Amino acid sequence: MPHDRKINSTAACISFMLQGCEMKKVRSNSRMYSRFFLLAPDMRCLRWEPSKKDSEKAKIEIELVKEVRVGKKTPVLRSNGLSDQFPDECAFSIIHGDNYESLDLVASSADVVNAWVMGLRYLVSYGKHTPEAPEAGHPSLRTSWISSVFEVADLEKVGRIPVARAVQLIKALNPGMKASTIELKFKELQKAGERPGSDVACDLFVEAYCDLCTRPEIFFLLVQFSSNKESLGLKDLLTFLEVEQGMEGVTEETCLEIVGKYEPSSEGREKGYLAIDGFTRYLLSPDCSIFDPQHRRVCQDMTQPLSHYYISSAHSACLREDSSWGSAGLGGYVTALRMGCRSLELVVWDGPDGEPLVSGGRSATSRVACRSVVGVIDRYAFEASEYPLILCLAVRCSPAQQRLMAQCLRKTLGAKLYLDPPAPEEAYLPSPETLKGRVLIKGRKLPPSCHESEGEVTDEEEGPGEAEGRRRFRLSRELSELVSLCQAVPFRDFEASRRGQRYWELCSFSEVEAGRFASECPAELVSYNKRFLSRVYPSPLRIDASNMNPQDFWKCGCQMVAMNFQTPGLMMDLNAGWFHQNGACGYVLRPAVMREEVSYFSANAKDSLPGVPAQLLHLRVISGQNLPKPRGSGAKGDVVEPYVCAEIHGIPADCAERRTKTALQSGDNPVFEESLEFQVNLPELALLRLVVLDDDYIGDEFIAQYTIPFECLQSGYRHVPLQSLAGDLLPHATLFLHVAIADRPGGGKGQRRGRTGRRGRRLREYASAKTTGIKAIDEVFRTAGQPLREATDLRENMQNALVSFKELCGLAPAATMKQCILTVAAWLLRSESAPSVTLNLGQQYPPMEAQGPVPELLRKVLTAYETTIQTSRTLIESADVVHSKLMQAQQAGTCRGGQAPLGPAAERGGFG
């Protein structure tokens, strides 16, 4: 198929099928044979040649086709011998006949697959009633609407409009499209139709609009769900939203609202139809965002201790360039606070006029008056987030100027300052909810034995340009009294902290020191951070204000990883993407396995985590829209040859990278059509970063990126709003994806490609209680071993049964139960000789029963369904008993260890 060919209607698909093309026919012995396939002129059968069979046998009647599957969805295509020989998007299967046989085919490209699948599905649905070519007869909703748009623009009412006006009209309807692209299309059509001139007639305008503004991948999707040929009715749209997009509680009223909001034609809005342009608008809209709308507001439990959250933290946020010779400015603080930053660093120095200055370096040009910085903080502290703001003071000034700074903080911040002394009887810090609207000061305090107006204390050096280590300095009482819940103390070792550190005391670690702990004793660092806040700051050697990887420390539970907000790049993408969740309030609840006292977690686990179900992310990268040229790419002219790199960032077991092929000579709107798959073992701590790069032999150049927490991904067909290197939104630049997330069955290591994913019980990895070395406690927790195994078996038996049912239905592991039922129903409805099958939804565990002779495949499907129902029933009816046994062991163990039972929070966390 020519690369620039547009399949923008079912008529185009059927025209292509009538011409025919070469594809590979796959046999059950995994051998592939090239054959020429074409649709018969009467459109009633599919033929192929050459073949050893006579011509009457080398064909399939369209009326016998039960289903057309895209991808490797049959046992033959999933076999190990073929799994790596061709991509998933180049395969499709035709299920036909009363015995549900499969004709398995491999095409040269995803475009060819789309054309055949779209055409065959159309003929299967309408072939018996509409043997003539589609689109014959009265104009479609779309054609009528485009014509009406043209008539409005025809101010002179002469049936023609100037080319320049036609160009602007199409550009207004598709803002991301280049005027030069539209002008070129009009020239091509005028030349082809031998209609040169400076004006455009209505029919040429309609043709140009359809050629330019029809995205084949969206049209292909629409046809899959349409029962009205080339538009979605309310029931079609409802099915799409429920089955493909995973939406719950959808009604026809909801669908009518979507049609009213996005369908451009008045006739479509009145009749409740969503045609291709309205469907495209909906898919591009915020209502169909890849980002879970639940996370656009605060949606996590904000009543847990402060130490249970990751906190968005800035290091030297005021700097505009670099930390040694860059100029300082207040804009950096405003930007950080508006991004939801909840921890700012203020490095305070003596000023020449007796007024303290805030800076990140020793350069006189990079300092700002302390009162100006505090004024900006007061103004913007709670504009983006109402949760507590922590000011980390790095004191480099004299006691006299410390007093002025303390007075400035008190006077400017007033009642926002949190000055209440910590309650010794408590065991944890207050919650973000309790501390709403308050500013906490992090710094050193004078010891209780000091009764003077100032005293000497030890501090950790954090400021740029300073050598790491401890120093002694004089601290004023006025500044000391501002410190309450975030008292800075030096870190000795984990044992000393466990025995003597108080919950309101906070340790700071350089990235080198924290990195060493993360590498050598990750479990101890995780355990330490369950109760205490820790702050990690960049190495002073980063004189260019570059950033460390925050994931290196988040994985160990470190709450405050100080970032240089003014420095764009991968690390800042991760930080900004991570804190975009939970309403971008600057606080993100850490995974349960990092919060609960009874759980054990090592950040450097190289495989799945016992007790934490792994998930599979299926990512189909379909296309890109309005991609900008890379900065400084003038040497290549207008040629952009992009590819997409998908990265998972998280614990070491999850870190992975996959890329698509390069879309050669693709212009601004490349088609990738490639599937990528990732196993994610700790979804709560994972990020997906999508990077678009220009493939260049000199060096691949950055085009755009988007970073999103795994927990915020919405499944289904989604557009990704792309961002620049600096994190700014790129107008109209998007990636079109299909996202599917499924629990990975079987536990343990991921299965090899081509396998079904079902694993035997003997290969399962079971959660267990970690021994403490205290005999009494270990004996109590040992009783949890059996119910832990029972829980694992219950869950995975059900998951395995469900995967088997989905595979027999020809669906991916991420498919829903509703998709499976609809698929089986479609088989039965398309066959006049199919047995009668009933599904009794009135029963708690609905049986699916057949009457009459049952074909082999359908019998297997019914058996798999019954197994799924029975394993689900066993899980549901046994879960409470198993859970009760686990809770008894947990409560007995915590009480024996001298602690009170941990209650509901511990129940959510489970055993690590």
PDB file of C-alpha atoms in Angstrom, residues 121-375:
ATOM      1  CA  ARG A 121     -16.235  -6.188   9.376  1.00  0.00           C
ATOM      2  CA  TYR A 122     -18.367  -3.883   7.258  1.00  0.00           C
ATOM      3  CA  LEU A 123     -19.303  -6.684   4.867  1.00  0.00           C
ATOM      4  CA  VAL A 124     -20.031  -9.098   7.736  1.00  0.00           C
ATOM      5  CA  SER A 125     -22.399  -6.536   9.283  1.00  0.00           C
ATOM      6  CA  TYR A 126     -24.067  -5.157   6.152  1.00  0.00           C
ATOM      7  CA  GLY A 127     -23.093  -7.452   3.293  1.00  0.00           C
ATOM      8  CA  LYS A 128     -26.345  -9.437   3.257  1.00  0.00           C
ATOM      9  CA  HIS A 129     -28.432  -6.290   3.070  1.00  0.00           C
ATOM     10  CA  THR A 130     -26.111  -3.913   1.177  1.00  0.00           C
ATOM     11  CA  PRO A 131     -24.166  -5.759  -1.531  1.00  0.00           C
ATOM     12  CA  GLU A 132     -23.656  -2.503  -3.446  1.00  0.00           C
ATOM     13  CA  ALA A 133     -20.719  -0.236  -2.715  1.00  0.00           C
ATOM     14  CA  PRO A 134     -21.046   1.725   0.516  1.00  0.00           C
ATOM     15  CA  GLU A 135     -21.803   5.439   0.550  1.00  0.00           C
ATOM     16  CA  ALA A 136     -24.107   5.180  -2.445  1.00  0.00           C
ATOM     17  CA  GLY A 137     -27.265   7.252  -2.173  1.00  0.00           C
ATOM     18  CA  HIS A 138     -27.947  10.291  -0.016  1.00  0.00           C
ATOM     19  CA  PRO A 139     -25.089  12.365   1.484  1.00  0.00           C
ATOM     20  CA  SER A 140     -23.727  11.291   4.843  1.00  0.00           C
ATOM     21  CA  LEU A 141     -24.010  13.343   8.031  1.00  0.00           C
ATOM     22  CA  ARG A 142     -20.453  14.452   7.490  1.00  0.00           C
ATOM     23  CA  THR A 143     -20.833  15.514   3.872  1.00  0.00           C
ATOM     24  CA  SER A 144     -23.957  17.499   4.707  1.00  0.00           C
ATOM     25  CA  TRP A 145     -22.186  19.275   7.573  1.00  0.00           C
ATOM     26  CA  ILE A 146     -19.066  20.154   5.540  1.00  0.00           C
ATOM     27  CA  SER A 147     -21.294  21.465   2.746  1.00  0.00           C
ATOM     28  CA  SER A 148     -23.168  23.643   5.231  1.00  0.00           C
ATOM     29  CA  VAL A 149     -19.859  25.048   6.501  1.00  0.00           C
ATOM     30  CA  PHE A 150     -18.916  25.873   2.918  1.00  0.00           C
ATOM     31  CA  GLU A 151     -22.272  27.586   2.292  1.00  0.00           C
ATOM     32  CA  VAL A 152     -21.749  29.864   5.311  1.00  0.00           C
ATOM     33  CA  ALA A 153     -18.299  30.804   3.986  1.00  0.00           C
ATOM     34  CA  ASP A 154     -19.722  31.456   0.506  1.00  0.00           C
ATOM     35  CA  LEU A 155     -20.532  35.080   1.303  1.00  0.00           C
ATOM     36  CA  GLU A 156     -21.250  35.974  -2.324  1.00  0.00           C
ATOM     37  CA  LYS A 157     -23.543  32.911  -2.768  1.00  0.00           C
ATOM     38  CA  VAL A 158     -21.908  31.979  -6.080  1.00  0.00           C
ATOM     39  CA  GLY A 159     -21.020  28.374  -5.210  1.00  0.00           C
ATOM     40  CA  ARG A 160     -17.298  29.111  -4.994  1.00  0.00           C
ATOM     41  CA  ILE A 161     -14.951  30.641  -2.423  1.00  0.00           C
ATOM     42  CA  PRO A 162     -11.355  31.894  -2.725  1.00  0.00           C
ATOM     43  CA  VAL A 163      -8.625  29.321  -2.034  1.00  0.00           C
ATOM     44  CA  ALA A 164      -7.220  31.520   0.743  1.00  0.00           C
ATOM     45  CA  ARG A 165     -10.593  31.535   2.514  1.00  0.00           C
ATOM     46  CA  ALA A 166     -10.956  27.770   2.071  1.00  0.00           C
ATOM     47  CA  VAL A 167      -7.496  27.279   3.594  1.00  0.00           C
ATOM     48  CA  GLN A 168      -8.344  29.428   6.612  1.00  0.00           C
ATOM     49  CA  LEU A 169     -11.668  27.621   7.041  1.00  0.00           C
ATOM     50  CA  ILE A 170     -10.063  24.172   7.203  1.00  0.00           C
ATOM     51  CA  LYS A 171      -7.316  25.483   9.472  1.00  0.00           C
ATOM     52  CA  ALA A 172      -9.952  26.931  11.832  1.00  0.00           C
ATOM     53  CA  LEU A 173     -11.628  23.514  12.009  1.00  0.00           C
ATOM     54  CA  ASN A 174      -8.237  21.810  12.605  1.00  0.00           C
ATOM     55  CA  PRO A 175      -6.021  24.337  14.449  1.00  0.00           C
ATOM     56  CA  GLY A 176      -2.881  22.197  14.420  1.00  0.00           C
ATOM     57  CA  MET A 177      -2.787  21.798  10.655  1.00  0.00           C
ATOM     58  CA  LYS A 178      -0.294  23.855   8.633  1.00  0.00           C
ATOM     59  CA  ALA A 179      -1.672  26.275   6.048  1.00  0.00           C
ATOM     60  CA  SER A 180       0.985  25.068   3.571  1.00  0.00           C
ATOM     61  CA  THR A 181      -0.334  21.495   3.842  1.00  0.00           C
ATOM     62  CA  ILE A 182      -3.876  22.638   3.062  1.00  0.00           C
ATOM     63  CA  GLU A 183      -2.743  24.809   0.138  1.00  0.00           C
ATOM     64  CA  LEU A 184      -0.816  21.881  -1.345  1.00  0.00           C
ATOM     65  CA  LYS A 185      -3.870  19.609  -1.108  1.00  0.00           C
ATOM     66  CA  PHE A 186      -6.033  22.107  -3.017  1.00  0.00           C
ATOM     67  CA  LYS A 187      -3.381  22.377  -5.736  1.00  0.00           C
ATOM     68  CA  GLU A 188      -3.215  18.563  -6.042  1.00  0.00           C
ATOM     69  CA  LEU A 189      -6.999  18.200  -6.335  1.00  0.00           C
ATOM     70  CA  GLN A 190      -7.296  21.092  -8.779  1.00  0.00           C
ATOM     71  CA  LYS A 191      -4.594  19.591 -10.956  1.00  0.00           C
ATOM     72  CA  ALA A 192      -6.073  16.076 -10.797  1.00  0.00           C
ATOM     73  CA  GLY A 193      -9.527  17.365 -11.706  1.00  0.00           C
ATOM     74  CA  GLU A 194      -8.196  19.795 -14.280  1.00  0.00           C
ATOM     75  CA  ARG A 195      -9.877  22.617 -12.381  1.00  0.00           C
ATOM     76  CA  PRO A 196      -7.149  25.245 -11.904  1.00  0.00           C
ATOM     77  CA  GLY A 197      -8.030  28.651 -10.540  1.00  0.00           C
ATOM     78  CA  SER A 198      -8.109  30.846  -7.476  1.00  0.00           C
ATOM     79  CA  ASP A 199     -11.560  29.651  -6.327  1.00  0.00           C
ATOM     80  CA  VAL A 200     -12.808  26.386  -4.860  1.00  0.00           C
ATOM     81  CA  ALA A 201     -16.193  24.763  -5.451  1.00  0.00           C
ATOM     82  CA  CYS A 202     -18.141  22.946  -2.741  1.00  0.00           C
ATOM     83  CA  ASP A 203     -17.408  19.404  -3.970  1.00  0.00           C
ATOM     84  CA  LEU A 204     -13.657  20.120  -4.106  1.00  0.00           C
ATOM     85  CA  PHE A 205     -13.783  21.667  -0.632  1.00  0.00           C
ATOM     86  CA  VAL A 206     -15.554  18.570   0.747  1.00  0.00           C
ATOM     87  CA  GLU A 207     -13.014  16.277  -0.910  1.00  0.00           C
ATOM     88  CA  ALA A 208     -10.065  18.277   0.434  1.00  0.00           C
ATOM     89  CA  TYR A 209     -11.507  18.363   3.943  1.00  0.00           C
ATOM     90  CA  CYS A 210     -12.138  14.596   3.984  1.00  0.00           C
ATOM     91  CA  ASP A 211      -8.641  13.848   2.672  1.00  0.00           C
ATOM     92  CA  LEU A 212      -6.929  16.158   5.148  1.00  0.00           C
ATOM     93  CA  CYS A 213      -9.033  15.758   8.265  1.00  0.00           C
ATOM     94  CA  THR A 214      -9.855  12.052   8.328  1.00  0.00           C
ATOM     95  CA  ARG A 215      -7.525  10.130  10.569  1.00  0.00           C
ATOM     96  CA  PRO A 216      -7.722   6.514   9.333  1.00  0.00           C
ATOM     97  CA  GLU A 217      -6.881   5.050  12.742  1.00  0.00           C
ATOM     98  CA  ILE A 218      -9.876   6.828  14.307  1.00  0.00           C
ATOM     99  CA  PHE A 219     -12.158   5.977  11.408  1.00  0.00           C
ATOM    100  CA  PHE A 220     -11.103   2.332  11.756  1.00  0.00           C
ATOM    101  CA  LEU A 221     -11.988   2.479  15.455  1.00  0.00           C
ATOM    102  CA  LEU A 222     -15.374   4.063  14.757  1.00  0.00           C
ATOM    103  CA  VAL A 223     -16.322   1.374  12.231  1.00  0.00           C
ATOM    104  CA  GLN A 224     -15.529  -1.355  14.776  1.00  0.00           C
ATOM    105  CA  PHE A 225     -18.254  -0.093  17.103  1.00  0.00           C
ATOM    106  CA  SER A 226     -20.714   1.420  14.624  1.00  0.00           C
ATOM    107  CA  SER A 227     -24.014  -0.251  13.906  1.00  0.00           C
ATOM    108  CA  ASN A 228     -24.903   2.610  11.580  1.00  0.00           C
ATOM    109  CA  LYS A 229     -22.137   2.222   8.997  1.00  0.00           C
ATOM    110  CA  GLU A 230     -20.093   5.389   9.561  1.00  0.00           C
ATOM    111  CA  SER A 231     -21.335   7.006  12.779  1.00  0.00           C
ATOM    112  CA  LEU A 232     -21.916   5.938  16.368  1.00  0.00           C
ATOM    113  CA  GLY A 233     -25.425   5.803  17.748  1.00  0.00           C
ATOM    114  CA  LEU A 234     -26.043   6.233  21.468  1.00  0.00           C
ATOM    115  CA  LYS A 235     -25.885   2.473  22.111  1.00  0.00           C
ATOM    116  CA  ASP A 236     -22.707   2.164  20.007  1.00  0.00           C
ATOM    117  CA  LEU A 237     -21.081   4.979  21.977  1.00  0.00           C
ATOM    118  CA  LEU A 238     -22.189   3.452  25.278  1.00  0.00           C
ATOM    119  CA  THR A 239     -20.607   0.125  24.294  1.00  0.00           C
ATOM    120  CA  PHE A 240     -17.375   1.878  23.306  1.00  0.00           C
ATOM    121  CA  LEU A 241     -17.191   3.797  26.578  1.00  0.00           C
ATOM    122  CA  GLU A 242     -17.916   0.766  28.754  1.00  0.00           C
ATOM    123  CA  VAL A 243     -16.035  -1.937  26.903  1.00  0.00           C
ATOM    124  CA  GLU A 244     -13.042  -0.112  25.458  1.00  0.00           C
ATOM    125  CA  GLN A 245     -12.608   2.926  27.707  1.00  0.00           C
ATOM    126  CA  GLY A 246     -13.445   1.152  30.966  1.00  0.00           C
ATOM    127  CA  MET A 247     -15.975   3.768  32.090  1.00  0.00           C
ATOM    128  CA  GLU A 248     -18.508   2.800  34.746  1.00  0.00           C
ATOM    129  CA  GLY A 249     -22.025   4.055  35.300  1.00  0.00           C
ATOM    130  CA  VAL A 250     -22.437   5.216  31.684  1.00  0.00           C
ATOM    131  CA  THR A 251     -26.010   5.845  30.509  1.00  0.00           C
ATOM    132  CA  GLU A 252     -27.538   6.849  27.188  1.00  0.00           C
ATOM    133  CA  GLU A 253     -28.045  10.289  28.742  1.00  0.00           C
ATOM    134  CA  THR A 254     -24.271  10.495  29.270  1.00  0.00           C
ATOM    135  CA  CYS A 255     -23.750   9.578  25.626  1.00  0.00           C
ATOM    136  CA  LEU A 256     -26.289  12.164  24.500  1.00  0.00           C
ATOM    137  CA  GLU A 257     -24.344  14.828  26.400  1.00  0.00           C
ATOM    138  CA  ILE A 258     -21.129  13.765  24.619  1.00  0.00           C
ATOM    139  CA  VAL A 259     -22.858  13.914  21.232  1.00  0.00           C
ATOM    140  CA  GLY A 260     -24.288  17.347  22.059  1.00  0.00           C
ATOM    141  CA  LYS A 261     -20.878  18.611  23.114  1.00  0.00           C
ATOM    142  CA  TYR A 262     -18.684  17.264  20.300  1.00  0.00           C
ATOM    143  CA  GLU A 263     -20.779  16.440  17.206  1.00  0.00           C
ATOM    144  CA  PRO A 264     -20.464  19.410  14.799  1.00  0.00           C
ATOM    145  CA  SER A 265     -23.517  18.637  12.636  1.00  0.00           C
ATOM    146  CA  SER A 266     -26.925  19.807  13.862  1.00  0.00           C
ATOM    147  CA  GLU A 267     -28.564  16.721  12.307  1.00  0.00           C
ATOM    148  CA  GLY A 268     -26.209  14.428  14.231  1.00  0.00           C
ATOM    149  CA  ARG A 269     -26.902  16.222  17.509  1.00  0.00           C
ATOM    150  CA  GLU A 270     -30.663  16.017  16.948  1.00  0.00           C
ATOM    151  CA  LYS A 271     -30.638  12.313  16.043  1.00  0.00           C
ATOM    152  CA  GLY A 272     -28.014  11.273  18.593  1.00  0.00           C
ATOM    153  CA  TYR A 273     -25.268  10.273  16.162  1.00  0.00           C
ATOM    154  CA  LEU A 274     -21.526  10.888  16.562  1.00  0.00           C
ATOM    155  CA  ALA A 275     -19.805  10.938  13.157  1.00  0.00           C
ATOM    156  CA  ILE A 276     -16.069  10.809  12.513  1.00  0.00           C
ATOM    157  CA  ASP A 277     -15.379  14.510  13.186  1.00  0.00           C
ATOM    158  CA  GLY A 278     -17.292  14.529  16.476  1.00  0.00           C
ATOM    159  CA  PHE A 279     -15.678  11.252  17.502  1.00  0.00           C
ATOM    160  CA  THR A 280     -12.224  12.690  16.745  1.00  0.00           C
ATOM    161  CA  ARG A 281     -13.011  15.817  18.768  1.00  0.00           C
ATOM    162  CA  TYR A 282     -14.164  13.712  21.699  1.00  0.00           C
ATOM    163  CA  LEU A 283     -11.026  11.546  21.650  1.00  0.00           C
ATOM    164  CA  LEU A 284      -8.866  14.691  21.644  1.00  0.00           C
ATOM    165  CA  SER A 285     -10.795  16.375  24.449  1.00  0.00           C
ATOM    166  CA  PRO A 286      -9.969  16.603  28.181  1.00  0.00           C
ATOM    167  CA  ASP A 287     -13.026  14.363  28.760  1.00  0.00           C
ATOM    168  CA  CYS A 288     -11.019  11.550  27.162  1.00  0.00           C
ATOM    169  CA  SER A 289      -7.662  12.390  28.766  1.00  0.00           C
ATOM    170  CA  ILE A 290      -5.064   9.716  29.497  1.00  0.00           C
ATOM    171  CA  PHE A 291      -4.729  11.275  32.963  1.00  0.00           C
ATOM    172  CA  ASP A 292      -7.257   9.914  35.465  1.00  0.00           C
ATOM    173  CA  PRO A 293      -9.649  12.806  36.251  1.00  0.00           C
ATOM    174  CA  GLN A 294      -9.889  11.565  39.832  1.00  0.00           C
ATOM    175  CA  HIS A 295      -6.294  12.761  40.335  1.00  0.00           C
ATOM    176  CA  ARG A 296      -7.072  16.272  39.129  1.00  0.00           C
ATOM    177  CA  ARG A 297      -8.196  16.878  42.692  1.00  0.00           C
ATOM    178  CA  VAL A 298      -6.920  15.653  46.042  1.00  0.00           C
ATOM    179  CA  CYS A 299      -8.087  12.038  46.183  1.00  0.00           C
ATOM    180  CA  GLN A 300      -5.707  10.323  48.618  1.00  0.00           C
ATOM    181  CA  ASP A 301      -6.053   9.926  52.371  1.00  0.00           C
ATOM    182  CA  MET A 302      -4.491  13.106  53.798  1.00  0.00           C
ATOM    183  CA  THR A 303      -4.937  12.145  57.459  1.00  0.00           C
ATOM    184  CA  GLN A 304      -1.870   9.954  57.822  1.00  0.00           C
ATOM    185  CA  PRO A 305       1.381  11.114  59.443  1.00  0.00           C
ATOM    186  CA  LEU A 306       3.493  13.565  57.448  1.00  0.00           C
ATOM    187  CA  SER A 307       6.233  10.937  57.164  1.00  0.00           C
ATOM    188  CA  HIS A 308       3.913   8.724  55.083  1.00  0.00           C
ATOM    189  CA  TYR A 309       3.979  11.094  52.089  1.00  0.00           C
ATOM    190  CA  TYR A 310       6.382  12.073  49.364  1.00  0.00           C
ATOM    191  CA  ILE A 311       6.743  15.852  49.516  1.00  0.00           C
ATOM    192  CA  SER A 312       7.555  17.996  46.500  1.00  0.00           C
ATOM    193  CA  SER A 313      10.825  19.708  47.434  1.00  0.00           C
ATOM    194  CA  ALA A 314      12.983  22.395  45.826  1.00  0.00           C
ATOM    195  CA  HIS A 315      16.680  23.078  46.235  1.00  0.00           C
ATOM    196  CA  SER A 316      17.831  26.640  45.488  1.00  0.00           C
ATOM    197  CA  ALA A 317      14.525  27.337  43.740  1.00  0.00           C
ATOM    198  CA  CYS A 318      15.294  31.046  43.317  1.00  0.00           C
ATOM    199  CA  LEU A 319      18.185  30.437  40.923  1.00  0.00           C
ATOM    200  CA  ARG A 320      17.559  31.085  37.253  1.00  0.00           C
ATOM    201  CA  GLU A 321      20.784  29.726  35.777  1.00  0.00           C
ATOM    202  CA  ASP A 322      23.362  27.777  37.809  1.00  0.00           C
ATOM    203  CA  SER A 323      24.223  27.590  41.459  1.00  0.00           C
ATOM    204  CA  SER A 324      27.640  29.242  41.332  1.00  0.00           C
ATOM    205  CA  TRP A 325      27.376  32.125  38.885  1.00  0.00           C
ATOM    206  CA  GLY A 326      23.718  32.309  37.917  1.00  0.00           C
ATOM    207  CA  SER A 327      21.564  35.324  38.661  1.00  0.00           C
ATOM    208  CA  ALA A 328      18.889  34.991  41.340  1.00  0.00           C
ATOM    209  CA  GLY A 329      15.286  36.092  41.035  1.00  0.00           C
ATOM    210  CA  LEU A 330      11.973  35.751  42.832  1.00  0.00           C
ATOM    211  CA  GLY A 331      10.290  34.174  39.788  1.00  0.00           C
ATOM    212  CA  GLY A 332      11.823  30.810  40.576  1.00  0.00           C
ATOM    213  CA  TYR A 333      10.047  30.688  43.947  1.00  0.00           C
ATOM    214  CA  VAL A 334       6.733  31.657  42.348  1.00  0.00           C
ATOM    215  CA  THR A 335       7.122  28.950  39.669  1.00  0.00           C
ATOM    216  CA  ALA A 336       7.988  26.261  42.222  1.00  0.00           C
ATOM    217  CA  LEU A 337       5.070  27.160  44.518  1.00  0.00           C
ATOM    218  CA  ARG A 338       2.630  27.245  41.617  1.00  0.00           C
ATOM    219  CA  MET A 339       3.823  23.743  40.657  1.00  0.00           C
ATOM    220  CA  GLY A 340       2.770  22.558  44.118  1.00  0.00           C
ATOM    221  CA  CYS A 341       6.229  22.554  45.709  1.00  0.00           C
ATOM    222  CA  ARG A 342       5.837  22.101  49.488  1.00  0.00           C
ATOM    223  CA  SER A 343       9.437  22.383  50.662  1.00  0.00           C
ATOM    224  CA  LEU A 344      11.664  25.347  49.823  1.00  0.00           C
ATOM    225  CA  GLU A 345      15.291  25.891  50.764  1.00  0.00           C
ATOM    226  CA  LEU A 346      16.431  29.326  51.958  1.00  0.00           C
ATOM    227  CA  VAL A 347      20.201  29.737  52.210  1.00  0.00           C
ATOM    228  CA  VAL A 348      20.593  32.944  54.241  1.00  0.00           C
ATOM    229  CA  TRP A 349      23.768  35.068  54.281  1.00  0.00           C
ATOM    230  CA  ASP A 350      24.830  38.297  55.934  1.00  0.00           C
ATOM    231  CA  GLY A 351      23.832  41.330  53.894  1.00  0.00           C
ATOM    232  CA  PRO A 352      26.081  44.409  53.548  1.00  0.00           C
ATOM    233  CA  ASP A 353      23.494  46.770  55.035  1.00  0.00           C
ATOM    234  CA  GLY A 354      22.601  44.688  58.067  1.00  0.00           C
ATOM    235  CA  GLU A 355      19.778  42.938  56.222  1.00  0.00           C
ATOM    236  CA  PRO A 356      20.023  39.170  55.570  1.00  0.00           C
ATOM    237  CA  LEU A 357      20.108  37.997  51.967  1.00  0.00           C
ATOM    238  CA  VAL A 358      18.849  34.743  50.450  1.00  0.00           C
ATOM    239  CA  SER A 359      21.014  32.998  47.856  1.00  0.00           C
ATOM    240  CA  GLY A 360      22.301  29.654  46.687  1.00  0.00           C
ATOM    241  CA  GLY A 361      25.877  30.752  46.080  1.00  0.00           C
ATOM    242  CA  ARG A 362      28.562  33.191  47.226  1.00  0.00           C
ATOM    243  CA  SER A 363      28.199  35.522  44.230  1.00  0.00           C
ATOM    244  CA  ALA A 364      26.929  38.965  45.263  1.00  0.00           C
ATOM    245  CA  THR A 365      24.832  39.177  42.078  1.00  0.00           C
ATOM    246  CA  SER A 366      22.825  36.066  42.980  1.00  0.00           C
ATOM    247  CA  ARG A 367      21.341  37.318  46.265  1.00  0.00           C
ATOM    248  CA  VAL A 368      17.899  38.680  47.079  1.00  0.00           C
ATOM    249  CA  ALA A 369      16.726  40.437  50.246  1.00  0.00           C
ATOM    250  CA  CYS A 370      15.299  37.945  52.724  1.00  0.00           C
ATOM    251  CA  ARG A 371      12.195  40.079  53.321  1.00  0.00           C
ATOM    252  CA  SER A 372      11.440  40.016  49.554  1.00  0.00           C
ATOM    253  CA  VAL A 373      11.659  36.221  49.410  1.00  0.00           C
ATOM    254  CA  VAL A 374       9.483  35.805  52.522  1.00  0.00           C
ATOM    255  CA  GLY A 375       6.960  38.240  51.054  1.00  0.00           C
TER     256      GLY A 375
END
